[in-house]
Amino acid sequence: MALETAFFVGSDITSHMVVNAAVRSLSREADVRIHLFYTYQKANSEAPPDRRRLFFVEHELSNSVLYPLLDAADATGGEYLSPEGLARRYPDVVRVDRLGSVNSAETIAELRRRGITVGFSVRCYQKFGEGIIGHFATASDTSCLLNLHPGVLPGYRGVLTYARAMANNEEYSGFTLHHINTAWDAGDIVSGAVQPLLYDRSVLENMLGHHRLGAALVHEAVSQVKSGMPVPSVPQNENAARYYTHLTPEELRQTRQKGIELYRADAVVDILSRSFGGSEGVHADDIRKVLTAAATDADRLAV
C-alpha cells in the first residue's frame, strides 16, 4: 500500500524550491504518493515599500510571472518545475491542488478520503487547528503532521528568522523539522540541519541556498514512516525559546547598517533562471529577461 503524503505549501519561492527538491527525491521511492496543497499568502498593502518589494520578489515573481511562462510552454525540461509542471512530470506520483484553508471541514474530509496519513507544512502561513492536527494524530500508528521551519529552533521561532540570525551575527542557520501543535513553532523537534551563513549574500539568497537541507529532512522523515516506526522527537527547551515578529523600521535600519540586505532582485532572478530554465520549453536566458523586466516594473510601483 502506498504511503499517502501531503505537503501544505506556502506561496514563497523558498518553499517551492524545497518541495521541488523533495518531490525529485521522493519520486524515486517505491510506494510513496505526494499530494501538493498550495496555499497563498496575500500581500499587505499597508506594509512599508521594502516589505512590499520583498513580497513581490519572494512570492509574485514566481507565481505571477515565472509559472505562467513555464506552463504556457508546457515546460518540463528544467531541474525545477511549476506546480502544474510537477504534476505533468510525475503523473503517477504527484497530485496538485489549490487550497483555501487547511482547517476547513472539506479539507479534513478530503484527507480522510485520500487516505493521507503524513503531512508536512512548508511555510504554510496558516495556523493548524485542532481538527487537522487530530486527523494526523489518529490516522495511523505512524501518522504525523510536521512543520519544516526555516530557522534553528527553539531560539529562532517566528518570521524572518534568517534575517534575525544574520543580524545576531550567527555563523550558521538552517531548517528544523518539528511536530505541529496549536502554538507557533513550538512542537517537539524531529530533526534539523544547518549550513554556514554567507554575509556577502542577502537573507533570501541564504534561504534559497539552504533549501536542499529542508528537502533532505523531509525525505528522512518519510523514510522513517515507511519503515513502520513512529517519527522520533524531543521536546523544545522553552528556556531557550525566542519568538520573532517582522522587523520594525528601526530594526530594519539597524540591519542595513550592518550591511545585511533582505533580498537582491537580480540575484533571485539568476537563481530562478538557472533552477527553472531547461533545454526543453523555456531557456534560462528567456526566463531571466522576463523576470528582470517584471522586477524592474514592480520596484517602480512599490515606491
PDB file of N, CA and C in Angstrom, residues 52-154:
ATOM      1  N   ARG A  52       6.983  45.384   0.726  1.00  0.00           N
ATOM      2  CA  ARG A  52       6.185  45.114  -0.472  1.00  0.00           C
ATOM      3  C   ARG A  52       7.082  44.636  -1.612  1.00  0.00           C
ATOM      4  N   ARG A  53       8.272  45.235  -1.736  1.00  0.00           N
ATOM      5  CA  ARG A  53       9.215  44.775  -2.762  1.00  0.00           C
ATOM      6  C   ARG A  53       9.663  43.348  -2.468  1.00  0.00           C
ATOM      7  N   LEU A  54       9.961  43.066  -1.197  1.00  0.00           N
ATOM      8  CA  LEU A  54      10.368  41.717  -0.824  1.00  0.00           C
ATOM      9  C   LEU A  54       9.271  40.721  -1.153  1.00  0.00           C
ATOM     10  N   PHE A  55       8.025  41.070  -0.861  1.00  0.00           N
ATOM     11  CA  PHE A  55       6.920  40.149  -1.138  1.00  0.00           C
ATOM     12  C   PHE A  55       6.850  39.859  -2.634  1.00  0.00           C
ATOM     13  N   PHE A  56       7.012  40.867  -3.469  1.00  0.00           N
ATOM     14  CA  PHE A  56       6.946  40.619  -4.905  1.00  0.00           C
ATOM     15  C   PHE A  56       8.052  39.674  -5.349  1.00  0.00           C
ATOM     16  N   VAL A  57       9.272  39.928  -4.898  1.00  0.00           N
ATOM     17  CA  VAL A  57      10.392  39.087  -5.308  1.00  0.00           C
ATOM     18  C   VAL A  57      10.248  37.677  -4.749  1.00  0.00           C
ATOM     19  N   GLU A  58       9.752  37.563  -3.534  1.00  0.00           N
ATOM     20  CA  GLU A  58       9.693  36.265  -2.864  1.00  0.00           C
ATOM     21  C   GLU A  58       8.471  35.440  -3.275  1.00  0.00           C
ATOM     22  N   HIS A  59       7.375  36.106  -3.654  1.00  0.00           N
ATOM     23  CA  HIS A  59       6.123  35.397  -3.942  1.00  0.00           C
ATOM     24  C   HIS A  59       5.655  35.583  -5.385  1.00  0.00           C
ATOM     25  N   GLU A  60       5.488  36.840  -5.795  1.00  0.00           N
ATOM     26  CA  GLU A  60       4.836  37.111  -7.075  1.00  0.00           C
ATOM     27  C   GLU A  60       5.734  36.836  -8.278  1.00  0.00           C
ATOM     28  N   LEU A  61       7.021  36.993  -8.131  1.00  0.00           N
ATOM     29  CA  LEU A  61       7.916  36.781  -9.263  1.00  0.00           C
ATOM     30  C   LEU A  61       7.794  35.352  -9.794  1.00  0.00           C
ATOM     31  N   SER A  62       7.578  34.421  -8.893  1.00  0.00           N
ATOM     32  CA  SER A  62       7.392  33.027  -9.320  1.00  0.00           C
ATOM     33  C   SER A  62       5.937  32.759  -9.705  1.00  0.00           C
ATOM     34  N   ASN A  63       4.999  33.048  -8.808  1.00  0.00           N
ATOM     35  CA  ASN A  63       3.605  32.670  -9.039  1.00  0.00           C
ATOM     36  C   ASN A  63       2.950  33.419 -10.192  1.00  0.00           C
ATOM     37  N   SER A  64       3.211  34.720 -10.309  1.00  0.00           N
ATOM     38  CA  SER A  64       2.504  35.537 -11.296  1.00  0.00           C
ATOM     39  C   SER A  64       3.270  35.730 -12.597  1.00  0.00           C
ATOM     40  N   VAL A  65       4.578  35.476 -12.589  1.00  0.00           N
ATOM     41  CA  VAL A  65       5.388  35.728 -13.785  1.00  0.00           C
ATOM     42  C   VAL A  65       6.036  34.442 -14.303  1.00  0.00           C
ATOM     43  N   LEU A  66       6.793  33.769 -13.450  1.00  0.00           N
ATOM     44  CA  LEU A  66       7.546  32.598 -13.896  1.00  0.00           C
ATOM     45  C   LEU A  66       6.651  31.419 -14.262  1.00  0.00           C
ATOM     46  N   TYR A  67       5.715  31.052 -13.388  1.00  0.00           N
ATOM     47  CA  TYR A  67       4.920  29.854 -13.635  1.00  0.00           C
ATOM     48  C   TYR A  67       4.015  29.984 -14.861  1.00  0.00           C
ATOM     49  N   PRO A  68       3.342  31.125 -15.075  1.00  0.00           N
ATOM     50  CA  PRO A  68       2.570  31.236 -16.320  1.00  0.00           C
ATOM     51  C   PRO A  68       3.440  31.085 -17.569  1.00  0.00           C
ATOM     52  N   LEU A  69       4.670  31.599 -17.501  1.00  0.00           N
ATOM     53  CA  LEU A  69       5.596  31.454 -18.629  1.00  0.00           C
ATOM     54  C   LEU A  69       5.920  29.981 -18.872  1.00  0.00           C
ATOM     55  N   LEU A  70       6.219  29.252 -17.816  1.00  0.00           N
ATOM     56  CA  LEU A  70       6.555  27.834 -17.953  1.00  0.00           C
ATOM     57  C   LEU A  70       5.348  27.015 -18.398  1.00  0.00           C
ATOM     58  N   ASP A  71       4.187  27.298 -17.811  1.00  0.00           N
ATOM     59  CA  ASP A  71       3.011  26.488 -18.110  1.00  0.00           C
ATOM     60  C   ASP A  71       2.497  26.723 -19.519  1.00  0.00           C
ATOM     61  N   ALA A  72       2.670  27.946 -20.041  1.00  0.00           N
ATOM     62  CA  ALA A  72       2.249  28.226 -21.414  1.00  0.00           C
ATOM     63  C   ALA A  72       3.035  27.384 -22.416  1.00  0.00           C
ATOM     64  N   ALA A  73       4.269  27.049 -22.040  1.00  0.00           N
ATOM     65  CA  ALA A  73       5.126  26.243 -22.919  1.00  0.00           C
ATOM     66  C   ALA A  73       5.114  24.762 -22.534  1.00  0.00           C
ATOM     67  N   ASP A  74       4.277  24.384 -21.541  1.00  0.00           N
ATOM     68  CA  ASP A  74       4.281  23.009 -21.021  1.00  0.00           C
ATOM     69  C   ASP A  74       5.696  22.571 -20.670  1.00  0.00           C
ATOM     70  N   ALA A  75       6.445  23.475 -20.029  1.00  0.00           N
ATOM     71  CA  ALA A  75       7.861  23.230 -19.775  1.00  0.00           C
ATOM     72  C   ALA A  75       8.053  22.158 -18.714  1.00  0.00           C
ATOM     73  N   THR A  76       8.838  21.152 -19.052  1.00  0.00           N
ATOM     74  CA  THR A  76       9.203  20.097 -18.099  1.00  0.00           C
ATOM     75  C   THR A  76      10.688  19.777 -18.196  1.00  0.00           C
ATOM     76  N   GLY A  77      11.473  20.679 -18.800  1.00  0.00           N
ATOM     77  CA  GLY A  77      12.880  20.382 -19.027  1.00  0.00           C
ATOM     78  C   GLY A  77      13.830  20.941 -17.992  1.00  0.00           C
ATOM     79  N   GLY A  78      13.340  21.809 -17.109  1.00  0.00           N
ATOM     80  CA  GLY A  78      14.224  22.387 -16.103  1.00  0.00           C
ATOM     81  C   GLY A  78      14.435  21.458 -14.931  1.00  0.00           C
ATOM     82  N   GLU A  79      15.428  21.782 -14.107  1.00  0.00           N
ATOM     83  CA  GLU A  79      15.627  20.988 -12.894  1.00  0.00           C
ATOM     84  C   GLU A  79      14.399  21.088 -12.001  1.00  0.00           C
ATOM     85  N   TYR A  80      13.859  22.324 -11.859  1.00  0.00           N
ATOM     86  CA  TYR A  80      12.676  22.546 -11.048  1.00  0.00           C
ATOM     87  C   TYR A  80      11.528  22.993 -11.933  1.00  0.00           C
ATOM     88  N   LEU A  81      10.298  22.800 -11.430  1.00  0.00           N
ATOM     89  CA  LEU A  81       9.105  22.987 -12.241  1.00  0.00           C
ATOM     90  C   LEU A  81       8.050  23.786 -11.487  1.00  0.00           C
ATOM     91  N   SER A  82       7.116  24.332 -12.229  1.00  0.00           N
ATOM     92  CA  SER A  82       5.939  24.937 -11.623  1.00  0.00           C
ATOM     93  C   SER A  82       5.113  23.841 -10.959  1.00  0.00           C
ATOM     94  N   PRO A  83       4.144  24.206 -10.114  1.00  0.00           N
ATOM     95  CA  PRO A  83       3.279  23.162  -9.534  1.00  0.00           C
ATOM     96  C   PRO A  83       2.633  22.270 -10.590  1.00  0.00           C
ATOM     97  N   GLU A  84       2.091  22.871 -11.643  1.00  0.00           N
ATOM     98  CA  GLU A  84       1.472  22.071 -12.698  1.00  0.00           C
ATOM     99  C   GLU A  84       2.521  21.261 -13.452  1.00  0.00           C
ATOM    100  N   GLY A  85       3.734  21.804 -13.572  1.00  0.00           N
ATOM    101  CA  GLY A  85       4.808  21.062 -14.209  1.00  0.00           C
ATOM    102  C   GLY A  85       5.195  19.819 -13.434  1.00  0.00           C
ATOM    103  N   LEU A  86       5.159  19.903 -12.105  1.00  0.00           N
ATOM    104  CA  LEU A  86       5.441  18.723 -11.286  1.00  0.00           C
ATOM    105  C   LEU A  86       4.400  17.632 -11.528  1.00  0.00           C
ATOM    106  N   ALA A  87       3.130  18.026 -11.621  1.00  0.00           N
ATOM    107  CA  ALA A  87       2.080  17.041 -11.879  1.00  0.00           C
ATOM    108  C   ALA A  87       2.247  16.414 -13.259  1.00  0.00           C
ATOM    109  N   ARG A  88       2.708  17.200 -14.241  1.00  0.00           N
ATOM    110  CA  ARG A  88       2.912  16.652 -15.591  1.00  0.00           C
ATOM    111  C   ARG A  88       4.090  15.687 -15.627  1.00  0.00           C
ATOM    112  N   ARG A  89       5.173  16.026 -14.919  1.00  0.00           N
ATOM    113  CA  ARG A  89       6.359  15.176 -14.969  1.00  0.00           C
ATOM    114  C   ARG A  89       6.149  13.881 -14.189  1.00  0.00           C
ATOM    115  N   TYR A  90       5.410  13.946 -13.080  1.00  0.00           N
ATOM    116  CA  TYR A  90       5.238  12.768 -12.221  1.00  0.00           C
ATOM    117  C   TYR A  90       3.752  12.421 -12.105  1.00  0.00           C
ATOM    118  N   PRO A  91       3.099  12.078 -13.200  1.00  0.00           N
ATOM    119  CA  PRO A  91       1.636  11.897 -13.168  1.00  0.00           C
ATOM    120  C   PRO A  91       1.167  10.764 -12.274  1.00  0.00           C
ATOM    121  N   ASP A  92       2.002   9.760 -12.042  1.00  0.00           N
ATOM    122  CA  ASP A  92       1.598   8.632 -11.209  1.00  0.00           C
ATOM    123  C   ASP A  92       1.951   8.823  -9.738  1.00  0.00           C
ATOM    124  N   VAL A  93       2.661   9.917  -9.437  1.00  0.00           N
ATOM    125  CA  VAL A  93       3.158  10.129  -8.073  1.00  0.00           C
ATOM    126  C   VAL A  93       2.583  11.386  -7.440  1.00  0.00           C
ATOM    127  N   VAL A  94       2.414  12.438  -8.228  1.00  0.00           N
ATOM    128  CA  VAL A  94       2.096  13.765  -7.690  1.00  0.00           C
ATOM    129  C   VAL A  94       0.696  14.210  -8.118  1.00  0.00           C
ATOM    130  N   ARG A  95      -0.038  14.737  -7.158  1.00  0.00           N
ATOM    131  CA  ARG A  95      -1.309  15.408  -7.433  1.00  0.00           C
ATOM    132  C   ARG A  95      -1.211  16.821  -6.873  1.00  0.00           C
ATOM    133  N   VAL A  96      -1.677  17.799  -7.627  1.00  0.00           N
ATOM    134  CA  VAL A  96      -1.585  19.212  -7.236  1.00  0.00           C
ATOM    135  C   VAL A  96      -2.971  19.791  -7.040  1.00  0.00           C
ATOM    136  N   ASP A  97      -3.168  20.485  -5.924  1.00  0.00           N
ATOM    137  CA  ASP A  97      -4.428  21.169  -5.635  1.00  0.00           C
ATOM    138  C   ASP A  97      -4.135  22.546  -5.058  1.00  0.00           C
ATOM    139  N   ARG A  98      -5.080  23.461  -5.234  1.00  0.00           N
ATOM    140  CA  ARG A  98      -5.036  24.769  -4.571  1.00  0.00           C
ATOM    141  C   ARG A  98      -5.957  24.706  -3.362  1.00  0.00           C
ATOM    142  N   LEU A  99      -5.504  25.285  -2.266  1.00  0.00           N
ATOM    143  CA  LEU A  99      -6.227  25.129  -1.009  1.00  0.00           C
ATOM    144  C   LEU A  99      -6.459  26.484  -0.369  1.00  0.00           C
ATOM    145  N   GLY A 100      -7.717  26.742   0.008  1.00  0.00           N
ATOM    146  CA  GLY A 100      -8.027  27.983   0.689  1.00  0.00           C
ATOM    147  C   GLY A 100      -7.705  27.927   2.169  1.00  0.00           C
ATOM    148  N   SER A 101      -8.176  26.877   2.846  1.00  0.00           N
ATOM    149  CA  SER A 101      -7.977  26.756   4.289  1.00  0.00           C
ATOM    150  C   SER A 101      -7.578  25.333   4.653  1.00  0.00           C
ATOM    151  N   VAL A 102      -6.504  25.211   5.419  1.00  0.00           N
ATOM    152  CA  VAL A 102      -6.095  23.889   5.888  1.00  0.00           C
ATOM    153  C   VAL A 102      -7.047  23.358   6.946  1.00  0.00           C
ATOM    154  N   ASN A 103      -7.839  24.243   7.534  1.00  0.00           N
ATOM    155  CA  ASN A 103      -8.684  23.856   8.672  1.00  0.00           C
ATOM    156  C   ASN A 103     -10.139  23.599   8.313  1.00  0.00           C
ATOM    157  N   SER A 104     -10.513  23.750   7.060  1.00  0.00           N
ATOM    158  CA  SER A 104     -11.915  23.577   6.702  1.00  0.00           C
ATOM    159  C   SER A 104     -12.331  22.119   6.842  1.00  0.00           C
ATOM    160  N   ALA A 105     -13.625  21.929   7.069  1.00  0.00           N
ATOM    161  CA  ALA A 105     -14.159  20.570   7.155  1.00  0.00           C
ATOM    162  C   ALA A 105     -13.948  19.826   5.845  1.00  0.00           C
ATOM    163  N   GLU A 106     -14.019  20.559   4.723  1.00  0.00           N
ATOM    164  CA  GLU A 106     -13.819  19.935   3.415  1.00  0.00           C
ATOM    165  C   GLU A 106     -12.388  19.426   3.259  1.00  0.00           C
ATOM    166  N   THR A 107     -11.416  20.195   3.749  1.00  0.00           N
ATOM    167  CA  THR A 107     -10.020  19.759   3.670  1.00  0.00           C
ATOM    168  C   THR A 107      -9.800  18.487   4.474  1.00  0.00           C
ATOM    169  N   ILE A 108     -10.288  18.458   5.693  1.00  0.00           N
ATOM    170  CA  ILE A 108     -10.089  17.295   6.559  1.00  0.00           C
ATOM    171  C   ILE A 108     -10.791  16.070   5.985  1.00  0.00           C
ATOM    172  N   ALA A 109     -11.990  16.276   5.429  1.00  0.00           N
ATOM    173  CA  ALA A 109     -12.699  15.155   4.810  1.00  0.00           C
ATOM    174  C   ALA A 109     -11.932  14.623   3.607  1.00  0.00           C
ATOM    175  N   GLU A 110     -11.322  15.511   2.838  1.00  0.00           N
ATOM    176  CA  GLU A 110     -10.553  15.087   1.668  1.00  0.00           C
ATOM    177  C   GLU A 110      -9.300  14.320   2.078  1.00  0.00           C
ATOM    178  N   LEU A 111      -8.652  14.745   3.149  1.00  0.00           N
ATOM    179  CA  LEU A 111      -7.504  13.998   3.651  1.00  0.00           C
ATOM    180  C   LEU A 111      -7.909  12.573   4.021  1.00  0.00           C
ATOM    181  N   ARG A 112      -9.039  12.442   4.668  1.00  0.00           N
ATOM    182  CA  ARG A 112      -9.527  11.109   5.037  1.00  0.00           C
ATOM    183  C   ARG A 112      -9.851  10.296   3.782  1.00  0.00           C
ATOM    184  N   ARG A 113     -10.516  10.931   2.820  1.00  0.00           N
ATOM    185  CA  ARG A 113     -10.925  10.213   1.613  1.00  0.00           C
ATOM    186  C   ARG A 113      -9.723   9.668   0.857  1.00  0.00           C
ATOM    187  N   ARG A 114      -8.653  10.452   0.815  1.00  0.00           N
ATOM    188  CA  ARG A 114      -7.460  10.031   0.079  1.00  0.00           C
ATOM    189  C   ARG A 114      -6.547   9.122   0.903  1.00  0.00           C
ATOM    190  N   GLY A 115      -6.865   8.935   2.158  1.00  0.00           N
ATOM    191  CA  GLY A 115      -6.034   8.078   2.999  1.00  0.00           C
ATOM    192  C   GLY A 115      -4.689   8.687   3.336  1.00  0.00           C
ATOM    193  N   ILE A 116      -4.635  10.021   3.434  1.00  0.00           N
ATOM    194  CA  ILE A 116      -3.375  10.715   3.723  1.00  0.00           C
ATOM    195  C   ILE A 116      -3.071  10.626   5.208  1.00  0.00           C
ATOM    196  N   THR A 117      -1.891  10.099   5.530  1.00  0.00           N
ATOM    197  CA  THR A 117      -1.527   9.881   6.933  1.00  0.00           C
ATOM    198  C   THR A 117      -0.301  10.668   7.383  1.00  0.00           C
ATOM    199  N   VAL A 118       0.422  11.267   6.448  1.00  0.00           N
ATOM    200  CA  VAL A 118       1.615  12.052   6.789  1.00  0.00           C
ATOM    201  C   VAL A 118       1.483  13.422   6.141  1.00  0.00           C
ATOM    202  N   GLY A 119       1.714  14.467   6.919  1.00  0.00           N
ATOM    203  CA  GLY A 119       1.602  15.820   6.394  1.00  0.00           C
ATOM    204  C   GLY A 119       2.806  16.663   6.746  1.00  0.00           C
ATOM    205  N   PHE A 120       3.193  17.535   5.818  1.00  0.00           N
ATOM    206  CA  PHE A 120       4.278  18.484   6.035  1.00  0.00           C
ATOM    207  C   PHE A 120       3.778  19.884   5.706  1.00  0.00           C
ATOM    208  N   SER A 121       3.956  20.797   6.628  1.00  0.00           N
ATOM    209  CA  SER A 121       3.745  22.211   6.339  1.00  0.00           C
ATOM    210  C   SER A 121       5.081  22.807   5.922  1.00  0.00           C
ATOM    211  N   VAL A 122       5.109  23.386   4.741  1.00  0.00           N
ATOM    212  CA  VAL A 122       6.329  24.019   4.237  1.00  0.00           C
ATOM    213  C   VAL A 122       6.029  25.504   4.070  1.00  0.00           C
ATOM    214  N   ARG A 123       6.263  26.242   5.147  1.00  0.00           N
ATOM    215  CA  ARG A 123       5.993  27.680   5.210  1.00  0.00           C
ATOM    216  C   ARG A 123       4.561  28.008   4.793  1.00  0.00           C
ATOM    217  N   CYS A 124       3.634  27.193   5.233  1.00  0.00           N
ATOM    218  CA  CYS A 124       2.217  27.469   5.017  1.00  0.00           C
ATOM    219  C   CYS A 124       1.770  28.434   6.117  1.00  0.00           C
ATOM    220  N   TYR A 125       1.493  29.670   5.731  1.00  0.00           N
ATOM    221  CA  TYR A 125       1.219  30.700   6.738  1.00  0.00           C
ATOM    222  C   TYR A 125      -0.230  30.628   7.218  1.00  0.00           C
ATOM    223  N   GLN A 126      -0.628  29.433   7.651  1.00  0.00           N
ATOM    224  CA  GLN A 126      -1.918  29.253   8.299  1.00  0.00           C
ATOM    225  C   GLN A 126      -1.667  28.475   9.583  1.00  0.00           C
ATOM    226  N   LYS A 127      -2.388  28.837  10.619  1.00  0.00           N
ATOM    227  CA  LYS A 127      -2.235  28.133  11.889  1.00  0.00           C
ATOM    228  C   LYS A 127      -3.110  26.883  11.873  1.00  0.00           C
ATOM    229  N   PHE A 128      -2.489  25.728  12.062  1.00  0.00           N
ATOM    230  CA  PHE A 128      -3.219  24.473  12.021  1.00  0.00           C
ATOM    231  C   PHE A 128      -4.035  24.304  13.303  1.00  0.00           C
ATOM    232  N   GLY A 129      -5.312  24.020  13.122  1.00  0.00           N
ATOM    233  CA  GLY A 129      -6.205  23.900  14.262  1.00  0.00           C
ATOM    234  C   GLY A 129      -6.332  22.476  14.763  1.00  0.00           C
ATOM    235  N   GLU A 130      -7.171  22.311  15.779  1.00  0.00           N
ATOM    236  CA  GLU A 130      -7.304  21.016  16.442  1.00  0.00           C
ATOM    237  C   GLU A 130      -7.852  19.941  15.509  1.00  0.00           C
ATOM    238  N   GLY A 131      -8.708  20.327  14.558  1.00  0.00           N
ATOM    239  CA  GLY A 131      -9.309  19.341  13.670  1.00  0.00           C
ATOM    240  C   GLY A 131      -8.296  18.628  12.797  1.00  0.00           C
ATOM    241  N   ILE A 132      -7.469  19.389  12.090  1.00  0.00           N
ATOM    242  CA  ILE A 132      -6.498  18.763  11.201  1.00  0.00           C
ATOM    243  C   ILE A 132      -5.360  18.129  11.989  1.00  0.00           C
ATOM    244  N   ILE A 133      -4.988  18.731  13.126  1.00  0.00           N
ATOM    245  CA  ILE A 133      -3.985  18.101  13.997  1.00  0.00           C
ATOM    246  C   ILE A 133      -4.511  16.753  14.491  1.00  0.00           C
ATOM    247  N   GLY A 134      -5.794  16.720  14.853  1.00  0.00           N
ATOM    248  CA  GLY A 134      -6.397  15.477  15.321  1.00  0.00           C
ATOM    249  C   GLY A 134      -6.439  14.410  14.247  1.00  0.00           C
ATOM    250  N   HIS A 135      -6.689  14.828  12.994  1.00  0.00           N
ATOM    251  CA  HIS A 135      -6.680  13.841  11.904  1.00  0.00           C
ATOM    252  C   HIS A 135      -5.339  13.128  11.828  1.00  0.00           C
ATOM    253  N   PHE A 136      -4.250  13.899  11.818  1.00  0.00           N
ATOM    254  CA  PHE A 136      -2.932  13.291  11.669  1.00  0.00           C
ATOM    255  C   PHE A 136      -2.481  12.578  12.946  1.00  0.00           C
ATOM    256  N   ALA A 137      -3.079  12.921  14.065  1.00  0.00           N
ATOM    257  CA  ALA A 137      -2.725  12.232  15.314  1.00  0.00           C
ATOM    258  C   ALA A 137      -3.318  10.835  15.376  1.00  0.00           C
ATOM    259  N   THR A 138      -4.378  10.594  14.600  1.00  0.00           N
ATOM    260  CA  THR A 138      -5.108   9.327  14.731  1.00  0.00           C
ATOM    261  C   THR A 138      -5.237   8.558  13.427  1.00  0.00           C
ATOM    262  N   ALA A 139      -4.671   9.085  12.323  1.00  0.00           N
ATOM    263  CA  ALA A 139      -4.881   8.455  11.012  1.00  0.00           C
ATOM    264  C   ALA A 139      -4.263   7.069  10.925  1.00  0.00           C
ATOM    265  N   SER A 140      -3.139   6.851  11.579  1.00  0.00           N
ATOM    266  CA  SER A 140      -2.494   5.531  11.594  1.00  0.00           C
ATOM    267  C   SER A 140      -1.521   5.487  12.765  1.00  0.00           C
ATOM    268  N   ASP A 141      -0.911   4.337  12.969  1.00  0.00           N
ATOM    269  CA  ASP A 141       0.040   4.190  14.077  1.00  0.00           C
ATOM    270  C   ASP A 141       1.289   5.042  13.868  1.00  0.00           C
ATOM    271  N   THR A 142       1.612   5.362  12.629  1.00  0.00           N
ATOM    272  CA  THR A 142       2.832   6.133  12.343  1.00  0.00           C
ATOM    273  C   THR A 142       2.523   7.496  11.735  1.00  0.00           C
ATOM    274  N   SER A 143       1.263   7.906  11.758  1.00  0.00           N
ATOM    275  CA  SER A 143       0.900   9.183  11.134  1.00  0.00           C
ATOM    276  C   SER A 143       1.488  10.353  11.917  1.00  0.00           C
ATOM    277  N   CYS A 144       1.702  11.469  11.206  1.00  0.00           N
ATOM    278  CA  CYS A 144       2.263  12.658  11.849  1.00  0.00           C
ATOM    279  C   CYS A 144       2.011  13.874  10.976  1.00  0.00           C
ATOM    280  N   LEU A 145       2.008  15.027  11.607  1.00  0.00           N
ATOM    281  CA  LEU A 145       1.897  16.321  10.939  1.00  0.00           C
ATOM    282  C   LEU A 145       3.083  17.153  11.379  1.00  0.00           C
ATOM    283  N   LEU A 146       3.984  17.465  10.441  1.00  0.00           N
ATOM    284  CA  LEU A 146       5.249  18.105  10.755  1.00  0.00           C
ATOM    285  C   LEU A 146       5.371  19.443  10.037  1.00  0.00           C
ATOM    286  N   ASN A 147       6.091  20.350  10.659  1.00  0.00           N
ATOM    287  CA  ASN A 147       6.369  21.656  10.069  1.00  0.00           C
ATOM    288  C   ASN A 147       7.855  21.770   9.756  1.00  0.00           C
ATOM    289  N   LEU A 148       8.160  22.197   8.528  1.00  0.00           N
ATOM    290  CA  LEU A 148       9.540  22.466   8.157  1.00  0.00           C
ATOM    291  C   LEU A 148       9.774  23.957   8.359  1.00  0.00           C
ATOM    292  N   HIS A 149      10.479  24.280   9.422  1.00  0.00           N
ATOM    293  CA  HIS A 149      10.660  25.674   9.834  1.00  0.00           C
ATOM    294  C   HIS A 149      12.010  26.196   9.365  1.00  0.00           C
ATOM    295  N   PRO A 150      12.049  27.339   8.682  1.00  0.00           N
ATOM    296  CA  PRO A 150      13.331  27.935   8.307  1.00  0.00           C
ATOM    297  C   PRO A 150      13.921  28.685   9.495  1.00  0.00           C
ATOM    298  N   GLY A 151      14.875  28.094  10.150  1.00  0.00           N
ATOM    299  CA  GLY A 151      15.462  28.673  11.347  1.00  0.00           C
ATOM    300  C   GLY A 151      15.768  27.587  12.356  1.00  0.00           C
ATOM    301  N   VAL A 152      16.689  27.864  13.238  1.00  0.00           N
ATOM    302  CA  VAL A 152      17.106  26.895  14.249  1.00  0.00           C
ATOM    303  C   VAL A 152      16.233  27.072  15.484  1.00  0.00           C
ATOM    304  N   LEU A 153      15.496  26.029  15.813  1.00  0.00           N
ATOM    305  CA  LEU A 153      14.625  26.062  16.996  1.00  0.00           C
ATOM    306  C   LEU A 153      15.360  25.490  18.207  1.00  0.00           C
ATOM    307  N   PRO A 154      14.999  25.994  19.411  1.00  0.00           N
ATOM    308  CA  PRO A 154      13.901  26.907  19.717  1.00  0.00           C
ATOM    309  C   PRO A 154      14.269  28.388  19.700  1.00  0.00           C
TER     310      PRO A 154
END
